[in-house]
Coordinates of C-alpha atoms and ligand atoms in Angstrom, one line a residue:
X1 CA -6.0 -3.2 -27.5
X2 CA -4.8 -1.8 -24.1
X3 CA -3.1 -4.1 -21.6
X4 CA -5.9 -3.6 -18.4
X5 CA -5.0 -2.7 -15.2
X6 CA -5.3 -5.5 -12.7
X7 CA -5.7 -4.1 -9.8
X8 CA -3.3 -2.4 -6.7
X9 CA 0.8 -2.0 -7.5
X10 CA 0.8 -0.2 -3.9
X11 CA -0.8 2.3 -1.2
X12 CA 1.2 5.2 -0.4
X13 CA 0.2 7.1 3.4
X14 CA 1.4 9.7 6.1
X15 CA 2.8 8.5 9.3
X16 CA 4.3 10.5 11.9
X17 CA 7.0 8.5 13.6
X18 CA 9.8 6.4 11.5
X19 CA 10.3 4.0 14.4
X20 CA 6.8 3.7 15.8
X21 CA 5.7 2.8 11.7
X22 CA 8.5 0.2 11.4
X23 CA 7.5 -1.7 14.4
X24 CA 4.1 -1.4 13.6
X25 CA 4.0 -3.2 10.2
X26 CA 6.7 -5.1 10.8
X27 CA 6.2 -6.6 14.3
X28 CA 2.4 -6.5 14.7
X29 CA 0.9 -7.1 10.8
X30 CA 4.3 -9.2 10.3
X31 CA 5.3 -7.6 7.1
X32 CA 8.6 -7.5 5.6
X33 CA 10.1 -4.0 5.5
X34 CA 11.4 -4.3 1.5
X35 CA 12.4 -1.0 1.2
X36 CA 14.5 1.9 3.2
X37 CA 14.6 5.1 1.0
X38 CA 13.9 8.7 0.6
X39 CA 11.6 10.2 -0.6
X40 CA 12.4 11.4 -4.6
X41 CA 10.6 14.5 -4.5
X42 CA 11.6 15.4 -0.6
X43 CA 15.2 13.3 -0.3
X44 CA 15.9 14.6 3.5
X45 CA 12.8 12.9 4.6
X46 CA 12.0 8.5 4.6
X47 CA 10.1 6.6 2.3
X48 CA 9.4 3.0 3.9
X49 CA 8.2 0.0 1.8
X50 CA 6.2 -2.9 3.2
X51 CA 5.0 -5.8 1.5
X52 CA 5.3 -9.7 1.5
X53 CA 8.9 -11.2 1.5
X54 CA 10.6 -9.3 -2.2
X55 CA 8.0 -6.5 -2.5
X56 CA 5.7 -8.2 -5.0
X57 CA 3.4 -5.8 -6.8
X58 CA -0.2 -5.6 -4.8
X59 CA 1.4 -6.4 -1.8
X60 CA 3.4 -3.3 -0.6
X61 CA 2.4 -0.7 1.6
X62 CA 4.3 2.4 1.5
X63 CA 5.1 5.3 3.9
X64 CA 5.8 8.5 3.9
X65 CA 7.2 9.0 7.5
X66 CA 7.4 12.7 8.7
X67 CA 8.3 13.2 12.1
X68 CA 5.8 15.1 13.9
X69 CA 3.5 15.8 11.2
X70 CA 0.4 16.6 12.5
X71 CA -2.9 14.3 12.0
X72 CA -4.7 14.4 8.6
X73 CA -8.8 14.9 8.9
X74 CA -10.6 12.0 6.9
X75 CA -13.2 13.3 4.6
X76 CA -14.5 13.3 1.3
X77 CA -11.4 12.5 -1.9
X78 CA -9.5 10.6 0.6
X79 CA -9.0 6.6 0.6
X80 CA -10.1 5.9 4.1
X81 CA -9.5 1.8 4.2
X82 CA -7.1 -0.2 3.3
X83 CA -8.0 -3.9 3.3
X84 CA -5.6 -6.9 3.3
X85 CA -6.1 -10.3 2.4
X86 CA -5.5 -13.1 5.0
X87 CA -6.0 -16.5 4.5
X88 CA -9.3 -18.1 4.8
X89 CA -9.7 -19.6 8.3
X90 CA -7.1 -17.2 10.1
X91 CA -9.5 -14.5 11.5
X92 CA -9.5 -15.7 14.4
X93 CA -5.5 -15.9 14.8
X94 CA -5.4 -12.3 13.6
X95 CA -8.4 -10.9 16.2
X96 CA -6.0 -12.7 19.3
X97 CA -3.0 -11.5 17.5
X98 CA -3.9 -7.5 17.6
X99 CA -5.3 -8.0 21.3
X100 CA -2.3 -9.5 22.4
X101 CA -0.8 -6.5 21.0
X102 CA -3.3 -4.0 22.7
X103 CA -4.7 -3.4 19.2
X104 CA -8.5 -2.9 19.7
X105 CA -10.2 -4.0 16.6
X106 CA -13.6 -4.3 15.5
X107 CA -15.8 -6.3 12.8
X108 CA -17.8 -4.7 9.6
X109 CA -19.4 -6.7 7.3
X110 CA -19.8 -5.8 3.6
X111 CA -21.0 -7.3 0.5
X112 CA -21.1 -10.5 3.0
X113 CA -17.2 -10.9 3.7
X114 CA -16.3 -9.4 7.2
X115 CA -13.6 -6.9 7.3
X116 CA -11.9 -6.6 11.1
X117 CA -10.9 -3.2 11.3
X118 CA -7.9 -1.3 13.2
X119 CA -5.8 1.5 13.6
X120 CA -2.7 1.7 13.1
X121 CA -0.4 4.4 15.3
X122 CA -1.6 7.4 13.4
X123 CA -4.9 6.2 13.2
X124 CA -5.0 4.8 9.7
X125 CA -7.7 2.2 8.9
X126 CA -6.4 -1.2 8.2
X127 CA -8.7 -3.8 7.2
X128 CA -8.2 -7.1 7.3
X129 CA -10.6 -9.7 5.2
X130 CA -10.5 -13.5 4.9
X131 CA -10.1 -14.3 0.8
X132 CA -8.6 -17.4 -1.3
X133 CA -6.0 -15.5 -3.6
X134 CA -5.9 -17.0 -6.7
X135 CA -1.9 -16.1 -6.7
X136 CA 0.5 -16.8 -3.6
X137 CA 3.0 -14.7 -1.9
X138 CA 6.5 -15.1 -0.6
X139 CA 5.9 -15.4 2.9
X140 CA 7.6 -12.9 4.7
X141 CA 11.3 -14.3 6.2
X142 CA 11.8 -12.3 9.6
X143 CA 8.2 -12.6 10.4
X144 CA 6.7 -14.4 13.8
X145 CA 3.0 -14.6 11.9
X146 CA 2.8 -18.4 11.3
X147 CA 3.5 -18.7 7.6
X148 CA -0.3 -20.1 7.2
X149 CA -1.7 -16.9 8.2
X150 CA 0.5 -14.7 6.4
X151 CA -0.9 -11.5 4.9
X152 CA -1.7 -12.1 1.6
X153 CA -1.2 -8.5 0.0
X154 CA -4.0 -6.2 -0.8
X155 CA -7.9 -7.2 -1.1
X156 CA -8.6 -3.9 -1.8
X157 CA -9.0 0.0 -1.1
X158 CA -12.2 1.9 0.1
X159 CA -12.4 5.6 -1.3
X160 CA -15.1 8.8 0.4
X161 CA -16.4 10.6 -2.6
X162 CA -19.0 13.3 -2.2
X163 CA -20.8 12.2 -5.3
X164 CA -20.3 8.6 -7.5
X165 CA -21.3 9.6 -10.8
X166 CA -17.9 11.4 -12.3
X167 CA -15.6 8.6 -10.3
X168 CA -17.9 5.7 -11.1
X169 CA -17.2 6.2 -15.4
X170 CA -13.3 7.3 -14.6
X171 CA -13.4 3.9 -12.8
X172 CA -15.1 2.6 -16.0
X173 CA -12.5 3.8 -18.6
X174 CA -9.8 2.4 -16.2
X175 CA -11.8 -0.9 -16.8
X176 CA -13.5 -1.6 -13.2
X177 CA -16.8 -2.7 -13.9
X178 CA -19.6 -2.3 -10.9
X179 CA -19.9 -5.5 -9.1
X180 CA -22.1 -4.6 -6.4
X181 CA -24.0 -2.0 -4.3
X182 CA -24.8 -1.7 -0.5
X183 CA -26.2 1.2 1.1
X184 CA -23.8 3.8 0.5
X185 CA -21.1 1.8 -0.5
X186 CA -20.3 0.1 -4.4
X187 CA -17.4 -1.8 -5.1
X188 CA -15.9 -2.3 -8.1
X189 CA -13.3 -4.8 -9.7
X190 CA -11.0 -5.2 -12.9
X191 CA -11.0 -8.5 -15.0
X192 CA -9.0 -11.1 -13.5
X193 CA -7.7 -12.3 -10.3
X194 CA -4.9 -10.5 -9.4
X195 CA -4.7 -9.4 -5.2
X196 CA -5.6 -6.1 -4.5
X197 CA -8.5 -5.8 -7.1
X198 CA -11.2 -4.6 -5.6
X199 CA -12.2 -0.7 -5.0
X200 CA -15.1 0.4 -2.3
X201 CA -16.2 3.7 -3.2
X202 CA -18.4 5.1 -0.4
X203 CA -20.8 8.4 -1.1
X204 CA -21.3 10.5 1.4
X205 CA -22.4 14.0 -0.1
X206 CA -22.7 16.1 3.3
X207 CA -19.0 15.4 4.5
X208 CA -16.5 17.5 4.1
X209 CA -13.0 17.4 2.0
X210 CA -10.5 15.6 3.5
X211 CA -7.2 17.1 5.1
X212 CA -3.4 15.1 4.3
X213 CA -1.7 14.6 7.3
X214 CA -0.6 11.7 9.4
X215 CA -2.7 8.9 9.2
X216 CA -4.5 9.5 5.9
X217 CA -3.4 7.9 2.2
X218 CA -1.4 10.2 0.0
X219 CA -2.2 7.7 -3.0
X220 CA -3.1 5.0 -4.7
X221 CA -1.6 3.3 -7.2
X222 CA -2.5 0.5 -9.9
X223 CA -0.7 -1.9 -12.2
X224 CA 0.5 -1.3 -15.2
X225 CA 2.6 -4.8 -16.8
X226 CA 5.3 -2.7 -18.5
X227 CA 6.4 0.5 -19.9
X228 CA 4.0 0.2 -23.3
X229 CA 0.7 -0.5 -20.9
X230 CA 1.8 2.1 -19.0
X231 CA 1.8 5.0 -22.1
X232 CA -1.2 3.8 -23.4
X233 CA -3.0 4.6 -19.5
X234 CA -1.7 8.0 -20.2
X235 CA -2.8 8.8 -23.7
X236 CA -6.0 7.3 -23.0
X237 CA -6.4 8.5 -19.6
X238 CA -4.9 11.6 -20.8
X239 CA -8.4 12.6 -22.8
X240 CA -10.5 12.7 -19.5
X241 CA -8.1 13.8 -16.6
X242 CA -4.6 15.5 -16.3
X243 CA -1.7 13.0 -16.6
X244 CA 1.9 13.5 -15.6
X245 CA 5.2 12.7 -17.3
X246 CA 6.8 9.5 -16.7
X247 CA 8.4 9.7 -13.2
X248 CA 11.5 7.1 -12.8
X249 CA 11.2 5.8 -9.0
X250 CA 14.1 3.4 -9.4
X251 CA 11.9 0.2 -8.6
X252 CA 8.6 1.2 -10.8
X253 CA 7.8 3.6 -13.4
X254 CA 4.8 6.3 -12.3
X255 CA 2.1 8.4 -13.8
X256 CA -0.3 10.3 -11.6
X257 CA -3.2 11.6 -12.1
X258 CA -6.6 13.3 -9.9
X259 CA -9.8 11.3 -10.1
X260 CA -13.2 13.5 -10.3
X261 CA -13.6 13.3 -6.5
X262 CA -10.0 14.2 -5.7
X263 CA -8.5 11.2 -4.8
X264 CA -4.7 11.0 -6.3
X265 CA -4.5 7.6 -8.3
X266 CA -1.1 6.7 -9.8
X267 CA -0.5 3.9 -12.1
X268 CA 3.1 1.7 -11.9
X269 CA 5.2 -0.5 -13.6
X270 CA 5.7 -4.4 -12.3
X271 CA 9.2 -4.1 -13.4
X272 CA 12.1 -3.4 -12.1
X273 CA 11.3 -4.6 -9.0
X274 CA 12.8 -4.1 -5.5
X275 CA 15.7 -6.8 -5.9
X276 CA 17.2 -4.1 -8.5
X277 CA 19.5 -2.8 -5.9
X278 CA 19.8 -5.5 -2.9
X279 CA 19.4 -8.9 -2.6
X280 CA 16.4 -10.6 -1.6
X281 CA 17.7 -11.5 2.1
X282 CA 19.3 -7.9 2.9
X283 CA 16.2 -6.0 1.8
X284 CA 15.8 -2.9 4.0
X285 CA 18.7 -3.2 5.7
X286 CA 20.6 -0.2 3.9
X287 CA 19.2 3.3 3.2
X288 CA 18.9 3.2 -0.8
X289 CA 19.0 6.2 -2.5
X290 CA 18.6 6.9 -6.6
X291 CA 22.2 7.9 -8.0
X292 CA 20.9 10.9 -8.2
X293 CA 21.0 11.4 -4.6
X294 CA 24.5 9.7 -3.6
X295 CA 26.3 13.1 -3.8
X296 CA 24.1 14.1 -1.3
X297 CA 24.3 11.2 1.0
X298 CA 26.0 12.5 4.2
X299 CA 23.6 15.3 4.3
X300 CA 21.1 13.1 3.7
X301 CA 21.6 10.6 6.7
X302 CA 22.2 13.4 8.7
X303 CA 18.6 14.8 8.1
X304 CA 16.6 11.3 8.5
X305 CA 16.2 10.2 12.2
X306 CA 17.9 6.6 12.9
X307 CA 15.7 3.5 13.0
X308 CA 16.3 0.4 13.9
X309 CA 15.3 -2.8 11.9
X310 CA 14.0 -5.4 14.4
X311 CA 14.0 -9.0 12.8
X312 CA 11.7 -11.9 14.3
X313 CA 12.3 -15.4 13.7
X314 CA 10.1 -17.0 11.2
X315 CA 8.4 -20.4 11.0
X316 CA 10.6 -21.7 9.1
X317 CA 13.9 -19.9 10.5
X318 CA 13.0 -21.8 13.6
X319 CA 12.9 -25.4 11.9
X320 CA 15.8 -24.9 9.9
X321 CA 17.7 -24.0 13.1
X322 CA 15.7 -27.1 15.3
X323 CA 17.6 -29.6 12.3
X324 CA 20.8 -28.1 13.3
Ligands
ZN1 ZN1 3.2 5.8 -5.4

């Protein structure tokens, strides 16, 4: 029997700017920056990981920053939302949060749950949507969102498809079941009640394909426990679509593969984990790079433009200093 897939391991998207990205989801969504690497398949150019405080899986936002790189066009095979959970009772706090940072935002409802929606610099639509997670997160240390309103990790992902019918039963053999329909709009969910489990797909057959570019997802990626789960998603998931090889990414283990509507899903391992190569307090600090890479390293920080890691006083920072 397969091990299922629970839902989100992380969201990989385009920005434009590595500052402008840092400070966004570090200073304004409060989100620890976990991760400062290249990218494996392009090592001269970033690859930023967000999440809460040690990179937990379903909680990391990843980034892809290329200076300059013109804006992508949302359309159909794209994932055009990405939807946190905050804590019940905190909307509020976030909607005077994003003002205060001149972050217009407005309010959608869906399936009954309101989702206040945002930009962020590249124009990438963040969601985010009150929900009691059955699992809690580390709360972000060099954050100045009060610890009770943290971002929970993901609540879920919304994809544009021109049709449903081939994404809705690849959806099926990766075990989402339909839970709902709205209009347009049908979301889906895994067994269980791990974060980041639910997937929007909306149909819209007149619009056109979407372009990659800054501001637009690159992929999606689910959870597979280990390195067995993770084989068995391909040979099975290897009979309907084309699968890659294994890819080693230092801190997971990836397959990728095209859904019908042409939205790239991967699937990654829990394990290793972003503690593999820096402690829990120093994440981010350092630019990481595979051993494969070191050789390279000059060349390498001579490519990537400097950034600089801003760290705000948390909650409990604060306290622990007030004792002293
Ligand atoms: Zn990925």
């Amino acid at each position: 029997m397969r091990t299922p897939i629970v839902g989100l391991h992380h969201i990989t998207a385009i920005a434009s700017d590595p500052q402008r990205n840092l400070d966004f989801y570090t200073q304004v969504l409060g989100l620890r920056f976990v991760k400062r690497t290249v990218n494996f398949d392009d090592p001269e150019t970033y690859h930023f990981y967000f999440g809460d405080d040690v990179g937990t899986p379903g909680t990391i936002l990843t980034f892809f920053p290329w200076p300059g790189t013109p804006k992508g066009r949302r359309g159909a095979g794209e994932t055009i939302a990405t939807a946190f959970s905050i804590p019940v009772g905190s909307m509020s706090h976030w909607r005077e949060r994003l003002t205060d940072k001149e972050v217009s935002t407005e309010e959608n409802v869906y399936f009954g749950g309101t989702h206040l929606s945002f930009n962020d610099p590249d124009g990438m639509v963040i969601e985010l949507v009150e929900h009691e997670e059955a699992h809690v997160v580390s709360v972000p240390r060099f954050a100045d969102v009060p610890a009770k309103y943290a971002i929970q990790g993901f609540f879920g992902t919304t994809l544009l498809e021109q049709s449903l019918t081939r994404t809705d039963a690849l959806l099926g053999i990766m075990g989402y079941r339909k839970l709902s329909e709205e209009g347009n709009r049908t979301r889906y969910e895994p067994e269980g009640d791990a974060r980041g489990r639910f997937v929007d797909v909306v149909v819209d057959k007149n619009v056109q394909t979407g372009r990659m570019g800054a501001g637009t997802v690159h992929h999606i990626a689910f959870r597979a426990s280990d390195d067995s789960a993770q084989v068995d998603w391909q040979q099975e998931l290897g009979r309907y679509v084309s699968v890659t090889p294994v890819q080693d990414r230092t801190y997971f283990h990836s397959i990728y593969f095209r859904e019908p509507g042409g939205v790239l899903f991967e699937i990654a391992t829990d394990a290793p984990g972003f503690l593999i190569d820096e402690t829990a307090e120093s994440l981010g600090e350092a630019l990481r790079i595979p051993e494969w890479f070191e050789p390279q390293r000059k060349l390498i920080e001579a490519r990537v433009q400097p950034i600089t890691l801003h760290k705000a006083k948390s909650e409990a920072t604060k306290e622990s200093e007030a004792v002293l």
